Tab-separated table of C-alpha atoms in Angstrom:
chain	number	residue	atom	x	y	z
A	1	MET	CA	169.300	74.339	-9.096
A	2	ILE	CA	169.469	74.608	-12.559
A	3	PHE	CA	173.286	73.940	-12.033
A	4	ALA	CA	172.593	70.229	-9.815
A	5	VAL	CA	169.896	69.107	-12.454
A	6	SER	CA	172.556	69.924	-15.635
A	7	MET	CA	174.260	67.235	-14.253
A	8	VAL	CA	170.448	64.821	-15.041
A	9	PHE	CA	170.078	66.329	-18.017
A	10	VAL	CA	173.378	65.973	-19.789
A	11	ASP	CA	174.198	62.125	-18.553
A	12	GLN	CA	170.403	61.625	-20.325
A	13	THR	CA	172.499	61.737	-23.708
A	14	VAL	CA	176.540	61.786	-23.018
A	15	VAL	CA	177.038	58.291	-22.869
A	16	SER	CA	175.073	57.147	-25.857
A	17	ILE	CA	178.463	58.849	-27.514
A	18	ALA	CA	180.901	57.212	-25.223
A	19	ALA	CA	179.297	53.983	-25.763
A	20	PRO	CA	181.452	52.102	-29.163
A	21	SER	CA	184.837	53.241	-26.881
A	22	ILE	CA	183.179	51.594	-23.655
A	23	VAL	CA	182.324	48.837	-25.938
A	24	GLU	CA	185.891	48.376	-27.375
A	25	GLU	CA	187.677	48.649	-24.007
A	26	LEU	CA	185.201	46.534	-22.028
A	27	GLY	CA	184.383	44.133	-24.128
A	28	LEU	CA	180.723	44.656	-24.300
A	29	SER	CA	178.029	43.244	-25.877
A	30	SER	CA	175.665	45.424	-27.615
A	31	SER	CA	172.451	44.822	-25.508
A	32	GLY	CA	174.955	44.839	-22.628
A	33	MET	CA	175.783	48.556	-23.335
A	34	GLN	CA	171.801	48.847	-23.993
A	35	ARG	CA	171.245	47.736	-20.710
A	36	VAL	CA	173.482	49.649	-18.876
A	37	VAL	CA	171.840	53.082	-20.499
A	38	ASN	CA	168.418	51.536	-19.693
A	39	ALA	CA	169.476	51.132	-16.318
A	40	TYR	CA	169.649	55.066	-15.757
A	41	LEU	CA	166.292	55.744	-17.151
A	42	LEU	CA	164.561	52.887	-15.707
A	43	ALA	CA	165.872	53.851	-11.841
A	44	LEU	CA	164.958	57.697	-13.012
A	45	ALA	CA	161.793	56.650	-13.551
A	46	ALA	CA	161.067	54.513	-10.970
A	47	PHE	CA	162.155	56.397	-8.348
A	48	PHE	CA	161.393	59.813	-8.494
A	49	ALA	CA	157.452	59.532	-7.001
A	50	LEU	CA	160.438	58.344	-3.585
A	51	GLY	CA	162.522	61.158	-4.416
A	52	GLY	CA	159.363	64.127	-3.904
A	53	ARG	CA	158.196	62.204	-1.132
A	54	LEU	CA	161.175	62.507	0.615
A	55	SER	CA	161.998	66.073	-0.571
A	56	ASP	CA	158.824	66.817	1.412
A	57	VAL	CA	159.401	64.670	4.543
A	58	PHE	CA	163.128	66.097	4.685
A	59	GLY	CA	163.121	69.600	3.412
A	60	HIS	CA	163.924	70.289	-0.067
A	61	ARG	CA	167.295	71.093	0.271
A	62	ARG	CA	168.664	68.412	1.927
A	63	VAL	CA	167.423	65.776	-0.237
A	64	VAL	CA	169.137	68.236	-3.132
A	65	VAL	CA	172.505	67.858	-1.484
A	66	ALA	CA	171.888	64.130	-0.569
A	67	GLY	CA	170.677	62.796	-4.472
A	68	THR	CA	173.913	65.462	-5.699
A	69	LEU	CA	176.340	63.251	-3.494
A	70	VAL	CA	174.281	59.688	-4.957
A	71	PHE	CA	174.586	61.026	-8.422
A	72	VAL	CA	178.302	62.405	-7.718
A	73	ALA	CA	179.896	59.376	-6.153
A	74	SER	CA	177.779	56.925	-8.809
A	75	SER	CA	179.313	58.943	-11.693
A	76	VAL	CA	182.923	58.835	-10.054
A	77	LEU	CA	182.604	54.676	-9.450
A	78	CYS	CA	181.264	54.327	-12.966
A	79	GLY	CA	183.861	56.122	-14.713
A	80	SER	CA	186.362	53.654	-12.327
A	81	VAL	CA	184.640	50.788	-13.402
A	82	PRO	CA	187.362	47.659	-14.180
A	83	SER	CA	188.308	45.640	-16.918
A	84	GLY	CA	186.947	41.847	-16.746
A	85	GLY	CA	184.243	39.773	-16.406
A	86	TYR	CA	182.276	41.993	-14.091
A	87	ALA	CA	182.719	45.306	-15.892
A	88	GLU	CA	178.801	45.215	-17.135
A	89	THR	CA	177.429	43.944	-13.795
A	90	TRP	CA	179.412	47.236	-12.081
A	91	LEU	CA	178.404	49.772	-15.014
A	92	ILE	CA	174.257	48.415	-14.511
A	93	VAL	CA	175.051	48.458	-10.593
A	94	PHE	CA	175.874	52.701	-10.577
A	95	ARG	CA	174.141	53.871	-13.571
A	96	ALA	CA	171.193	52.579	-11.729
A	97	LEU	CA	172.179	54.090	-8.545
A	98	GLN	CA	173.036	57.524	-10.663
A	99	GLY	CA	169.610	57.473	-11.619
A	100	LEU	CA	168.482	56.959	-8.084
A	101	GLY	CA	170.402	60.284	-7.277
A	102	ALA	CA	168.764	61.794	-10.322
A	103	ALA	CA	165.361	61.350	-8.852
A	104	LEU	CA	166.217	62.547	-5.526
A	105	VAL	CA	167.901	65.802	-7.234
A	106	PHE	CA	165.680	67.139	-9.517
A	107	PRO	CA	161.924	66.718	-8.063
A	108	SER	CA	163.479	68.307	-4.985
A	109	ALA	CA	165.351	71.361	-7.237
A	110	LEU	CA	162.023	72.144	-9.397
A	111	ALA	CA	159.865	72.050	-5.697
A	112	VAL	CA	162.931	74.756	-4.769
A	113	VAL	CA	162.467	76.559	-7.796
A	114	VAL	CA	158.045	76.321	-7.098
A	115	SER	CA	158.555	77.212	-3.315
A	116	VAL	CA	160.263	80.781	-4.326
A	117	PHE	CA	158.313	82.185	-7.084
A	118	PRO	CA	154.531	83.123	-6.454
A	119	VAL	CA	152.432	81.877	-9.280
A	120	GLY	CA	151.907	84.461	-11.006
A	121	LYS	CA	155.561	85.008	-12.041
A	122	ARG	CA	155.746	80.569	-11.764
A	123	GLY	CA	155.258	80.208	-15.723
A	124	ARG	CA	158.250	82.178	-16.608
A	125	ALA	CA	160.673	81.102	-14.451
A	126	LEU	CA	160.157	77.389	-14.851
A	127	ALA	CA	160.258	77.999	-18.988
A	128	LEU	CA	164.145	79.477	-18.363
A	129	PHE	CA	164.325	76.665	-15.907
A	130	TYR	CA	162.950	73.997	-18.409
A	131	VAL	CA	164.801	76.097	-21.581
A	132	LEU	CA	168.738	76.057	-19.382
A	133	ALA	CA	168.245	72.560	-18.816
A	134	GLY	CA	166.822	71.508	-22.374
A	135	CYS	CA	169.988	73.271	-23.788
A	136	LEU	CA	172.103	71.030	-21.503
A	137	THR	CA	170.870	67.877	-22.549
A	138	ALA	CA	171.489	69.249	-26.318
A	139	LEU	CA	175.197	69.948	-25.362
A	140	GLY	CA	175.530	66.468	-24.439
A	141	PRO	CA	176.255	64.850	-27.385
A	142	LEU	CA	178.582	67.379	-27.846
A	143	VAL	CA	180.892	67.712	-24.194
A	144	GLY	CA	180.476	63.472	-24.825
A	145	GLY	CA	182.107	63.558	-28.391
A	146	TRP	CA	185.072	66.200	-26.983
A	147	LEU	CA	185.505	64.160	-23.430
A	148	THR	CA	185.912	60.855	-25.147
A	149	ALA	CA	187.894	61.760	-27.408
A	150	TRP	CA	190.625	61.982	-24.026
A	151	THR	CA	188.781	59.193	-22.745
A	152	TRP	CA	185.269	57.882	-22.094
A	153	ARG	CA	185.555	57.711	-18.365
A	154	ALA	CA	185.827	61.645	-18.589
A	155	VAL	CA	181.853	61.550	-19.561
A	156	PHE	CA	181.301	60.423	-15.967
A	157	TRP	CA	183.674	62.429	-13.714
A	158	ILE	CA	183.607	65.800	-15.037
A	159	ASN	CA	179.985	65.651	-12.950
A	160	LEU	CA	182.461	65.824	-10.055
A	161	PRO	CA	183.363	69.665	-10.977
A	162	VAL	CA	179.751	70.572	-11.403
A	163	ALA	CA	178.595	68.917	-8.583
A	164	VAL	CA	180.936	70.446	-6.495
A	165	VAL	CA	179.593	74.166	-7.626
A	166	ALA	CA	176.441	72.968	-7.396
A	167	LEU	CA	176.509	72.046	-3.789
A	168	VAL	CA	178.747	75.258	-2.963
A	169	LEU	CA	175.842	77.662	-4.656
A	170	THR	CA	173.312	75.171	-2.720
A	171	ALA	CA	174.925	76.261	0.930
A	172	LEU	CA	175.366	80.252	-0.708
A	173	ALA	CA	171.417	80.407	-1.661
A	174	ARG	CA	170.001	80.239	1.570
A	175	ILE	CA	167.121	78.151	0.632
A	176	PRO	CA	164.071	77.578	2.969
A	177	ASP	CA	164.124	74.164	4.657
A	178	ILE	CA	160.400	73.556	5.028
A	179	ARG	CA	159.291	69.875	5.833
A	180	ARG	CA	155.795	68.028	5.975
A	181	PRO	CA	156.783	65.272	9.101
A	182	GLU	CA	154.476	62.038	7.425
A	183	ARG	CA	155.476	58.349	7.176
A	184	ILE	CA	157.376	57.375	4.433
A	185	ASP	CA	155.106	54.723	2.088
A	186	VAL	CA	157.964	52.131	1.860
A	187	PRO	CA	155.603	49.710	0.019
A	188	GLY	CA	154.201	51.881	-2.244
A	189	ALA	CA	157.512	53.062	-2.727
A	190	VAL	CA	158.990	49.437	-4.014
A	191	LEU	CA	155.513	48.480	-5.430
A	192	VAL	CA	155.918	51.270	-8.599
A	193	ALA	CA	158.998	50.662	-8.615
A	194	ALA	CA	158.194	47.142	-9.744
A	195	GLY	CA	155.894	47.926	-12.100
A	196	MET	CA	157.409	50.581	-13.980
A	197	GLY	CA	160.621	48.508	-13.635
A	198	LEU	CA	158.878	45.033	-15.227
A	199	ASN	CA	156.805	46.679	-17.927
A	200	VAL	CA	159.043	49.197	-19.705
A	201	PHE	CA	161.988	45.738	-19.398
A	202	GLY	CA	159.476	44.012	-20.672
A	203	ILE	CA	159.209	45.934	-23.649
A	204	GLN	CA	162.982	46.747	-24.549
A	205	GLN	CA	163.538	43.422	-24.056
A	206	ALA	CA	160.754	42.445	-26.535
A	207	SER	CA	162.763	44.041	-29.588
A	208	VAL	CA	166.171	41.279	-28.345
A	209	TRP	CA	163.812	38.485	-27.422
A	210	GLY	CA	161.241	38.953	-29.839
A	211	TRP	CA	157.564	40.035	-29.902
A	212	THR	CA	156.974	36.247	-29.351
A	213	ASP	CA	158.794	35.391	-26.565
A	214	PRO	CA	156.620	34.455	-23.590
A	215	ALA	CA	159.184	36.053	-21.137
A	216	ALA	CA	158.990	39.556	-23.160
A	217	TRP	CA	155.047	39.797	-22.605
A	218	ALA	CA	155.870	38.047	-18.811
A	219	CYS	CA	157.220	40.783	-17.572
A	220	ILE	CA	155.012	43.630	-19.853
A	221	ILE	CA	151.742	42.162	-18.206
A	222	GLY	CA	153.219	41.496	-14.861
A	223	GLY	CA	154.410	45.541	-14.344
A	224	LEU	CA	150.909	46.495	-15.470
A	225	VAL	CA	149.514	44.121	-12.992
A	226	VAL	CA	151.313	45.476	-10.555
A	227	LEU	CA	151.536	48.629	-11.048
A	228	ALA	CA	147.773	48.096	-10.826
A	229	LEU	CA	148.000	46.698	-7.391
A	230	PHE	CA	150.113	50.099	-6.135
A	231	CYS	CA	146.713	51.891	-7.209
A	232	GLY	CA	144.869	49.694	-4.948
A	233	TYR	CA	147.445	49.752	-2.120
A	234	GLU	CA	147.596	53.856	-2.551
A	235	LEU	CA	143.856	54.036	-2.260
A	236	HIS	CA	143.601	52.407	1.096
A	237	THR	CA	146.514	53.201	2.960
A	238	ARG	CA	146.455	56.486	5.455
A	239	GLU	CA	150.254	58.296	4.167
A	240	PRO	CA	150.307	57.186	0.334
A	241	LEU	CA	153.452	57.909	-1.414
A	242	ILE	CA	151.108	59.545	-4.421
A	243	LYS	CA	147.666	61.401	-3.268
A	244	LEU	CA	145.670	59.830	-5.976
A	245	ARG	CA	142.647	62.050	-5.013
A	246	VAL	CA	144.762	64.406	-7.422
A	247	PHE	CA	143.562	62.866	-10.225
A	248	ARG	CA	140.089	64.299	-9.744
A	249	ASP	CA	141.193	67.603	-10.315
A	250	ARG	CA	140.712	67.366	-14.612
A	251	ALA	CA	142.688	69.964	-14.958
A	252	PHE	CA	145.828	68.164	-13.235
A	253	THR	CA	144.590	64.972	-15.015
A	254	ALA	CA	144.782	66.595	-18.365
A	255	ASP	CA	148.108	67.971	-17.567
A	256	SER	CA	149.709	64.800	-16.800
A	257	LEU	CA	148.267	62.962	-19.853
A	258	VAL	CA	149.762	65.867	-21.720
A	259	LEU	CA	153.312	65.519	-20.541
A	260	PHE	CA	152.719	61.864	-21.047
A	261	PHE	CA	152.030	61.797	-24.620
A	262	THR	CA	154.439	64.419	-25.391
A	263	MET	CA	157.102	62.752	-23.490
A	264	LEU	CA	156.428	59.515	-25.417
A	265	ALA	CA	158.382	62.029	-28.355
A	266	PHE	CA	160.795	64.826	-25.987
A	267	VAL	CA	163.263	62.406	-24.806
A	268	PRO	CA	163.718	59.798	-27.667
A	269	VAL	CA	163.900	62.224	-30.149
A	270	MET	CA	167.460	63.446	-28.474
A	271	PHE	CA	168.450	59.727	-29.104
A	272	PHE	CA	166.868	59.178	-32.638
A	273	ALA	CA	168.438	62.292	-34.510
A	274	SER	CA	171.154	61.878	-33.090
A	275	VAL	CA	171.735	58.461	-34.357
A	276	TYR	CA	170.342	59.076	-37.882
A	277	ALA	CA	172.621	61.989	-38.023
A	278	GLN	CA	175.537	60.145	-37.463
A	279	ILE	CA	174.149	56.871	-39.466
A	280	SER	CA	172.205	58.169	-42.308
A	281	LEU	CA	173.572	61.928	-42.910
A	282	SER	CA	177.183	60.703	-42.173
A	283	ALA	CA	177.693	63.115	-39.362
A	284	SER	CA	180.600	63.183	-36.873
A	285	PRO	CA	179.243	63.285	-33.044
A	286	HIS	CA	180.343	67.476	-33.102
A	287	GLN	CA	178.193	67.776	-35.838
A	288	ALA	CA	175.432	65.328	-34.769
A	289	ALA	CA	175.103	67.809	-31.677
A	290	LEU	CA	174.708	70.840	-34.159
A	291	TYR	CA	172.018	69.094	-35.620
A	292	LEU	CA	170.211	68.265	-32.635
A	293	LEU	CA	170.596	71.906	-31.821
A	294	TYR	CA	168.221	73.406	-34.583
A	295	PHE	CA	165.787	71.281	-32.418
A	296	PHE	CA	166.685	73.282	-29.261
A	297	VAL	CA	166.769	76.626	-30.957
A	298	GLY	CA	163.085	76.694	-31.825
A	299	PHE	CA	162.402	74.754	-28.120
A	300	GLY	CA	164.209	77.428	-26.112
A	301	LEU	CA	162.834	80.510	-28.163
A	302	ALA	CA	159.166	79.498	-27.916
A	303	ALA	CA	159.167	78.056	-24.084
A	304	GLN	CA	159.584	81.533	-23.511
A	305	VAL	CA	156.272	82.401	-25.351
A	306	GLY	CA	154.562	79.272	-23.603
A	307	GLY	CA	155.600	80.454	-20.168
A	308	ARG	CA	154.216	83.840	-20.613
A	309	ILE	CA	151.112	82.439	-22.070
A	310	LEU	CA	150.381	80.519	-19.041
A	311	ASP	CA	150.905	83.716	-16.587
A	312	LYS	CA	148.494	85.781	-18.366
A	313	ARG	CA	146.084	83.544	-20.149
A	314	GLY	CA	146.506	79.463	-18.295
A	315	ALA	CA	147.929	76.668	-19.680
A	316	ARG	CA	145.565	75.164	-22.092
A	317	PRO	CA	146.144	77.523	-24.983
A	318	ALA	CA	149.732	77.342	-24.751
A	319	MET	CA	149.600	72.980	-24.683
A	320	ARG	CA	146.717	73.110	-27.504
A	321	LEU	CA	148.783	74.715	-30.011
A	322	GLY	CA	152.123	73.654	-28.760
A	323	THR	CA	150.732	70.224	-29.566
A	324	ALA	CA	149.344	71.195	-32.721
A	325	ILE	CA	152.312	72.860	-33.807
A	326	GLY	CA	154.649	69.575	-32.602
A	327	CYS	CA	152.622	66.894	-34.422
A	328	ALA	CA	153.318	68.720	-37.938
A	329	GLY	CA	157.260	69.815	-36.781
A	330	PHE	CA	157.179	65.650	-36.582
A	331	ALA	CA	155.383	65.256	-39.544
A	332	LEU	CA	157.141	67.158	-42.018
A	333	TRP	CA	160.303	66.161	-40.595
A	334	ALA	CA	159.757	62.656	-40.390
A	335	ALA	CA	158.977	63.177	-44.499
A	336	HIS	CA	162.367	64.807	-45.261
A	337	LEU	CA	164.501	62.282	-43.545
A	338	THR	CA	164.936	60.324	-46.646
A	339	ASP	CA	166.226	63.503	-48.299
A	340	LEU	CA	169.431	62.872	-46.134
A	341	SER	CA	170.224	66.436	-46.435
A	342	ALA	CA	170.308	68.698	-42.523
A	343	HIS	CA	169.968	71.654	-44.732
A	344	ASP	CA	166.470	70.506	-45.984
A	345	GLN	CA	165.348	69.236	-42.627
A	346	TRP	CA	166.257	72.250	-40.121
A	347	PRO	CA	163.180	74.133	-40.262
A	348	TYR	CA	160.414	71.051	-39.536
A	349	ALA	CA	162.846	70.510	-36.610
A	350	CYS	CA	162.821	73.520	-35.445
A	351	LEU	CA	159.645	73.575	-36.037
A	352	ALA	CA	158.686	70.247	-33.962
A	353	GLY	CA	161.001	71.966	-31.285
A	354	ALA	CA	158.786	75.040	-30.598
A	355	GLY	CA	155.820	72.984	-30.357
A	356	MET	CA	157.891	71.157	-27.457
A	357	GLY	CA	158.785	74.232	-26.051
A	358	LEU	CA	155.070	75.558	-25.755
A	359	LEU	CA	153.898	73.208	-24.315
A	360	LEU	CA	156.139	71.203	-21.951
A	361	SER	CA	156.361	73.982	-19.156
A	362	PRO	CA	152.460	75.394	-19.247
A	363	ALA	CA	151.984	71.735	-18.593
A	364	SER	CA	154.381	70.879	-16.095
A	365	THR	CA	153.692	74.571	-13.978
A	366	ASP	CA	150.081	73.999	-13.861
A	367	ALA	CA	150.261	70.390	-12.250
A	368	VAL	CA	152.425	71.376	-9.972
A	369	ASN	CA	150.366	74.674	-9.321
A	370	ARG	CA	147.286	72.116	-8.250
A	371	ALA	CA	149.445	70.533	-5.385
A	372	THR	CA	146.976	69.963	-2.656
A	373	GLY	CA	148.233	71.482	0.465
A	374	SER	CA	151.240	72.692	-0.698
A	375	SER	CA	152.912	69.635	-1.238
A	376	TYR	CA	155.150	70.181	-4.136
A	377	GLY	CA	157.495	68.016	-3.738
A	378	GLU	CA	154.863	65.195	-4.485
A	379	VAL	CA	152.936	66.694	-7.492
A	380	THR	CA	156.495	67.707	-9.116
A	381	GLY	CA	157.193	63.422	-8.056
A	382	ILE	CA	154.318	62.594	-9.833
A	383	THR	CA	154.673	64.828	-12.888
A	384	GLN	CA	158.294	63.990	-13.115
A	385	THR	CA	157.206	59.847	-12.611
A	386	VAL	CA	154.894	60.729	-15.752
A	387	ARG	CA	157.529	62.292	-17.877
A	388	ASN	CA	160.239	59.651	-17.473
A	389	TYR	CA	158.474	56.804	-17.204
A	390	ALA	CA	157.152	58.033	-20.385
A	391	GLY	CA	160.325	58.908	-21.820
A	392	ALA	CA	161.652	55.305	-20.751
A	393	LEU	CA	158.265	53.757	-22.256
A	394	GLY	CA	159.133	55.756	-25.823
A	395	MET	CA	162.942	54.832	-25.889
A	396	ALA	CA	162.115	50.858	-25.316
A	397	VAL	CA	159.430	51.328	-28.315
A	398	PHE	CA	160.241	53.570	-31.241
A	399	GLY	CA	164.098	51.333	-30.503
A	400	SER	CA	161.928	47.910	-30.731
A	401	VAL	CA	160.234	49.321	-34.060
A	402	LEU	CA	163.747	50.733	-35.356
A	403	THR	CA	165.494	47.930	-34.933
A	404	HIS	CA	162.781	45.551	-36.162
A	405	VAL	CA	162.079	47.626	-39.051
A	406	THR	CA	165.949	48.462	-39.829
A	407	THR	CA	166.512	44.664	-39.399
A	408	SER	CA	163.946	43.787	-42.172
A	409	ARG	CA	165.143	45.980	-44.496
A	410	ILE	CA	168.547	45.127	-44.817
A	411	MET	CA	167.700	41.509	-44.804
A	412	GLN	CA	165.676	42.091	-48.140
A	413	ILE	CA	169.125	43.983	-49.681
A	414	LEU	CA	171.191	41.120	-48.556
A	415	THR	CA	168.765	38.249	-49.635
A	416	THR	CA	168.715	40.186	-53.088
A	417	ARG	CA	171.975	40.049	-53.270
A	418	GLY	CA	172.330	36.077	-53.050
A	419	LEU	CA	172.516	35.640	-49.580
A	420	ALA	CA	170.981	32.892	-48.222
A	421	GLU	CA	167.713	33.684	-45.862
A	422	GLY	CA	169.264	32.389	-42.388
A	423	GLU	CA	172.799	33.838	-43.053
A	424	ALA	CA	170.849	37.187	-43.963
A	425	ARG	CA	168.827	36.816	-41.103
A	426	GLY	CA	171.614	36.840	-38.586
A	427	ALA	CA	173.779	39.276	-40.714
A	428	ALA	CA	170.762	41.816	-41.468
A	429	ARG	CA	170.391	41.932	-36.857
A	430	GLY	CA	173.729	42.346	-36.270
A	431	ILE	CA	173.978	44.957	-38.421
A	432	ALA	CA	171.102	46.808	-36.924
A	433	GLU	CA	172.431	46.093	-33.734
A	434	ALA	CA	175.451	47.641	-34.606
A	435	VAL	CA	174.341	50.929	-36.038
A	436	ILE	CA	171.547	51.537	-33.265
A	437	GLY	CA	173.676	50.724	-30.082
A	438	HIS	CA	176.651	51.968	-31.517
A	439	PRO	CA	176.107	55.213	-33.843
A	440	ASP	CA	179.264	54.937	-35.756
A	441	ASP	CA	180.313	54.910	-39.637
A	442	HIS	CA	182.515	51.307	-38.983
A	443	ARG	CA	181.776	48.879	-41.749
A	444	PRO	CA	181.616	45.198	-40.931
A	445	ILE	CA	185.142	43.791	-40.969
A	446	GLY	CA	185.896	39.828	-42.025
A	447	GLY	CA	186.887	37.961	-45.023
A	448	GLY	CA	184.091	35.851	-45.410
A	449	PRO	CA	181.079	36.234	-48.519
A	450	ALA	CA	178.840	36.909	-46.047
A	451	SER	CA	180.877	39.886	-44.816
A	452	ALA	CA	181.969	41.015	-48.184
A	453	VAL	CA	178.142	40.784	-49.553
A	454	MET	CA	177.811	43.328	-45.957
A	455	ARG	CA	180.382	45.702	-46.833
A	456	GLY	CA	178.893	45.979	-50.454
A	457	ALA	CA	175.747	46.949	-49.091
A	458	PHE	CA	176.625	49.683	-46.322
A	459	PRO	CA	176.049	52.529	-48.096
A	460	ASP	CA	172.238	51.073	-48.753
A	461	VAL	CA	171.908	50.617	-45.310
A	462	ARG	CA	172.419	54.527	-44.784
A	463	MET	CA	168.964	55.352	-46.781
A	464	ASP	CA	167.365	51.867	-44.740
A	465	PHE	CA	167.866	53.645	-41.600
A	466	ALA	CA	166.572	56.695	-42.722
A	467	GLN	CA	163.345	55.363	-43.506
A	468	ALA	CA	162.792	53.334	-40.743
A	469	ASN	CA	163.368	56.546	-38.558
A	470	GLN	CA	160.940	57.862	-40.700
A	471	TRP	CA	158.494	55.416	-38.974
A	472	VAL	CA	160.124	56.700	-35.592
A	473	PHE	CA	159.009	60.076	-36.136
A	474	TYR	CA	155.852	59.330	-37.716
A	475	GLY	CA	155.240	58.112	-34.102
A	476	MET	CA	155.793	61.376	-32.514
A	477	ALA	CA	153.870	63.057	-34.594
A	478	ILE	CA	151.153	60.516	-33.397
A	479	ALA	CA	151.979	60.966	-29.554
A	480	LEU	CA	151.625	64.388	-30.030
A	481	GLY	CA	148.125	64.492	-31.728
A	482	ALA	CA	147.550	61.974	-29.058
A	483	ALA	CA	148.535	65.265	-26.519
A	484	HIS	CA	146.572	67.255	-28.483
A	485	LEU	CA	143.547	65.673	-27.720
A	486	CYS	CA	144.122	65.609	-24.295
A	487	THR	CA	143.876	69.678	-23.705
A	488	LEU	CA	140.176	69.258	-24.505
A	489	LEU	CA	139.876	67.516	-21.386
A	490	HIS	CA	141.678	70.667	-19.768
A	491	PRO	CA	138.549	73.434	-18.335
A	492	GLY	CA	140.547	76.092	-18.645
A	493	THR	CA	140.405	77.360	-15.330
A	494	ARG	CA	143.987	78.437	-13.740
A	495	VAL	CA	145.648	78.897	-10.408
A	496	THR	CA	145.679	82.866	-9.588
A	497	ALA	CA	146.474	81.964	-5.778
A	498	GLU	CA	148.655	79.708	-3.560
A	499	PRO	CA	146.814	76.828	-2.068
A	500	ALA	CA	146.097	76.817	1.612
A	501	ALA	CA	147.316	74.003	3.468
A	502	GLY	CA	145.141	71.046	3.792
A	503	ALA	CA	142.734	72.501	1.055
A	504	GLU	CA	142.041	72.293	-2.553
A	505	THR	CA	143.834	74.869	-4.703
A	506	GLY	CA	141.930	78.341	-5.807
A	507	ARG	CA	141.378	78.798	-9.364
A	508	GLU	CA	140.059	80.987	-11.363
A	509	ARG	CA	137.297	80.256	-13.611
A	510	THR	CA	137.807	81.454	-17.095
A	511	PRO	CA	135.591	80.872	-20.084
A	512	ARG	CA	136.311	78.248	-22.610
C-alpha cells in the first residue's frame, strides 16, 4: 500500500519543479500552468469521499487496483501531450483524471492498513505509513530535478514502473476483500465535488482576477452554498455519501478540525519552502529538495513518537504537544527567512516538521478508529477529504497572499527607480507571477527601459520575496495555533476495541 500511494505523494510536488520546462516547450501561460497544477489538487480533494465510499462498496483491494490503473494511464497521457493549441486543455483534463485516480487509491490503501492491524498496534503502523509517505513527498522535487534534466515528460512516465510494482505487490499480499453492498450516492458526490471545486477555484483565481472581482466572489460564495446544500441533502437521504452523524462524536469532530488547520500548512509548506529556496537562497532544484529535508527529518523522527503516544495514552496528548511545537517552529522559521541562510534556519524547519510529525498520525488514526460499523473506507474518505480540501485551500490562500505582497513590494522598488506607476504595476505583476509560478533565477529579458530597470532591481527581489514568504509562514503558525485550540475540544477518550458492525465505537474513558 505504501508503494501504491507513493505515486500520489510524489506527484504533488514533482510537477512544480518541471513547470518551467513544460511552459517553455508547450508555450503555456503562467496562469495556465497554475491551472494544470491545481486541477490535480482540486480533483483529489473533490473525489476523496467518493473514493472511500467506493472502497467500502466494491472492496478495498479492487478500488486500489482500479485507482492505480486510472492514475498510471492518466500519467502516461500527461507525458504524451502534443504541442499546439490543445496542450493546456489536454494537461488539465488528464491531471484532473490523475487526481481522480489518486482519490481512489489513497483512502482504499489506508483502509487496508487500518483493517489488517489491531487497534493496539495501529498507531505505530500508521505512523510508519505517514512517515514513508511524507519522505516520498520530500523526494518529489529531487526526483523531478533529475528527471527534468533528461525530459520533463519523464516526471509523468516514472509512474508506470512504480504502478507495475505496486500492482504485483498488491496481488501477492492477499488482501482480504471486505465489501459492504450499498447504494452509491451519485447526487451527493456531484454536490461535494462541485462545492469544493467552485470554492477553491474562486480563491485561487482571486489572486489573478483581483479580490474585488465579482466572478471570484461568485465562485467562493457559490461553492459554500453548494456545500451547504450537500450537507442538507446528506442528512435527508437514506444511504448518504458521508454519514454526517459521525460528527456527533466529539472526539472525531476535534480530530477533523485539527487535521483541517494542520493541513492548511502541511501541503503548502512543501511548495513555498521549495520556491523560497530557489528564489531567495538561489538554490538549485536539488538543493531546494535538501532544504526541505530539514523539515522531513524532524517529521520522520517525531512521527514514531506520536504513534507510541497514541497507542499508550490516546491522541489528545500527542496533538496538543505537536500543535504547540509546530506553531513555535513555523513562527521561528518565518522570523529567520530574511536571514537568507539555510544554515540559520534548519533548527526551526526541523522543529516545525517535528510538530507535524507528532500530531498528524495520531489525529488521523484516532479519527479512523472511531469508524461507525467498521466502515473504514468511508471514514478515511471523510478524513482525507478534510485533509486535501484544507491543503488545496491553503495553497490558494497563501498563494494569493504571496502574490499580493510580492507584487506590492516589487512595485515600490520599480517606482523608486523612476518607472511610471502604471508600467511599474504591470511589470511587478509579471515578475511576481514569474518567480512564483516558475521557480528559477532567470532575470527579465528585453531591450526597453522597463526591462533594464527590472534587471537592475532583480537582486532586491530576493529579499522582497523572502519578506513576502514571512507572511505565508506566519500564517502557517497561526493555522497550527488554531489547531491547538481545537485539541481542547477532544474529550481525551481513546478507542481500545474494534467497533461492532452497526454499533457506536467502544471507548475507554481516560481522565482529562
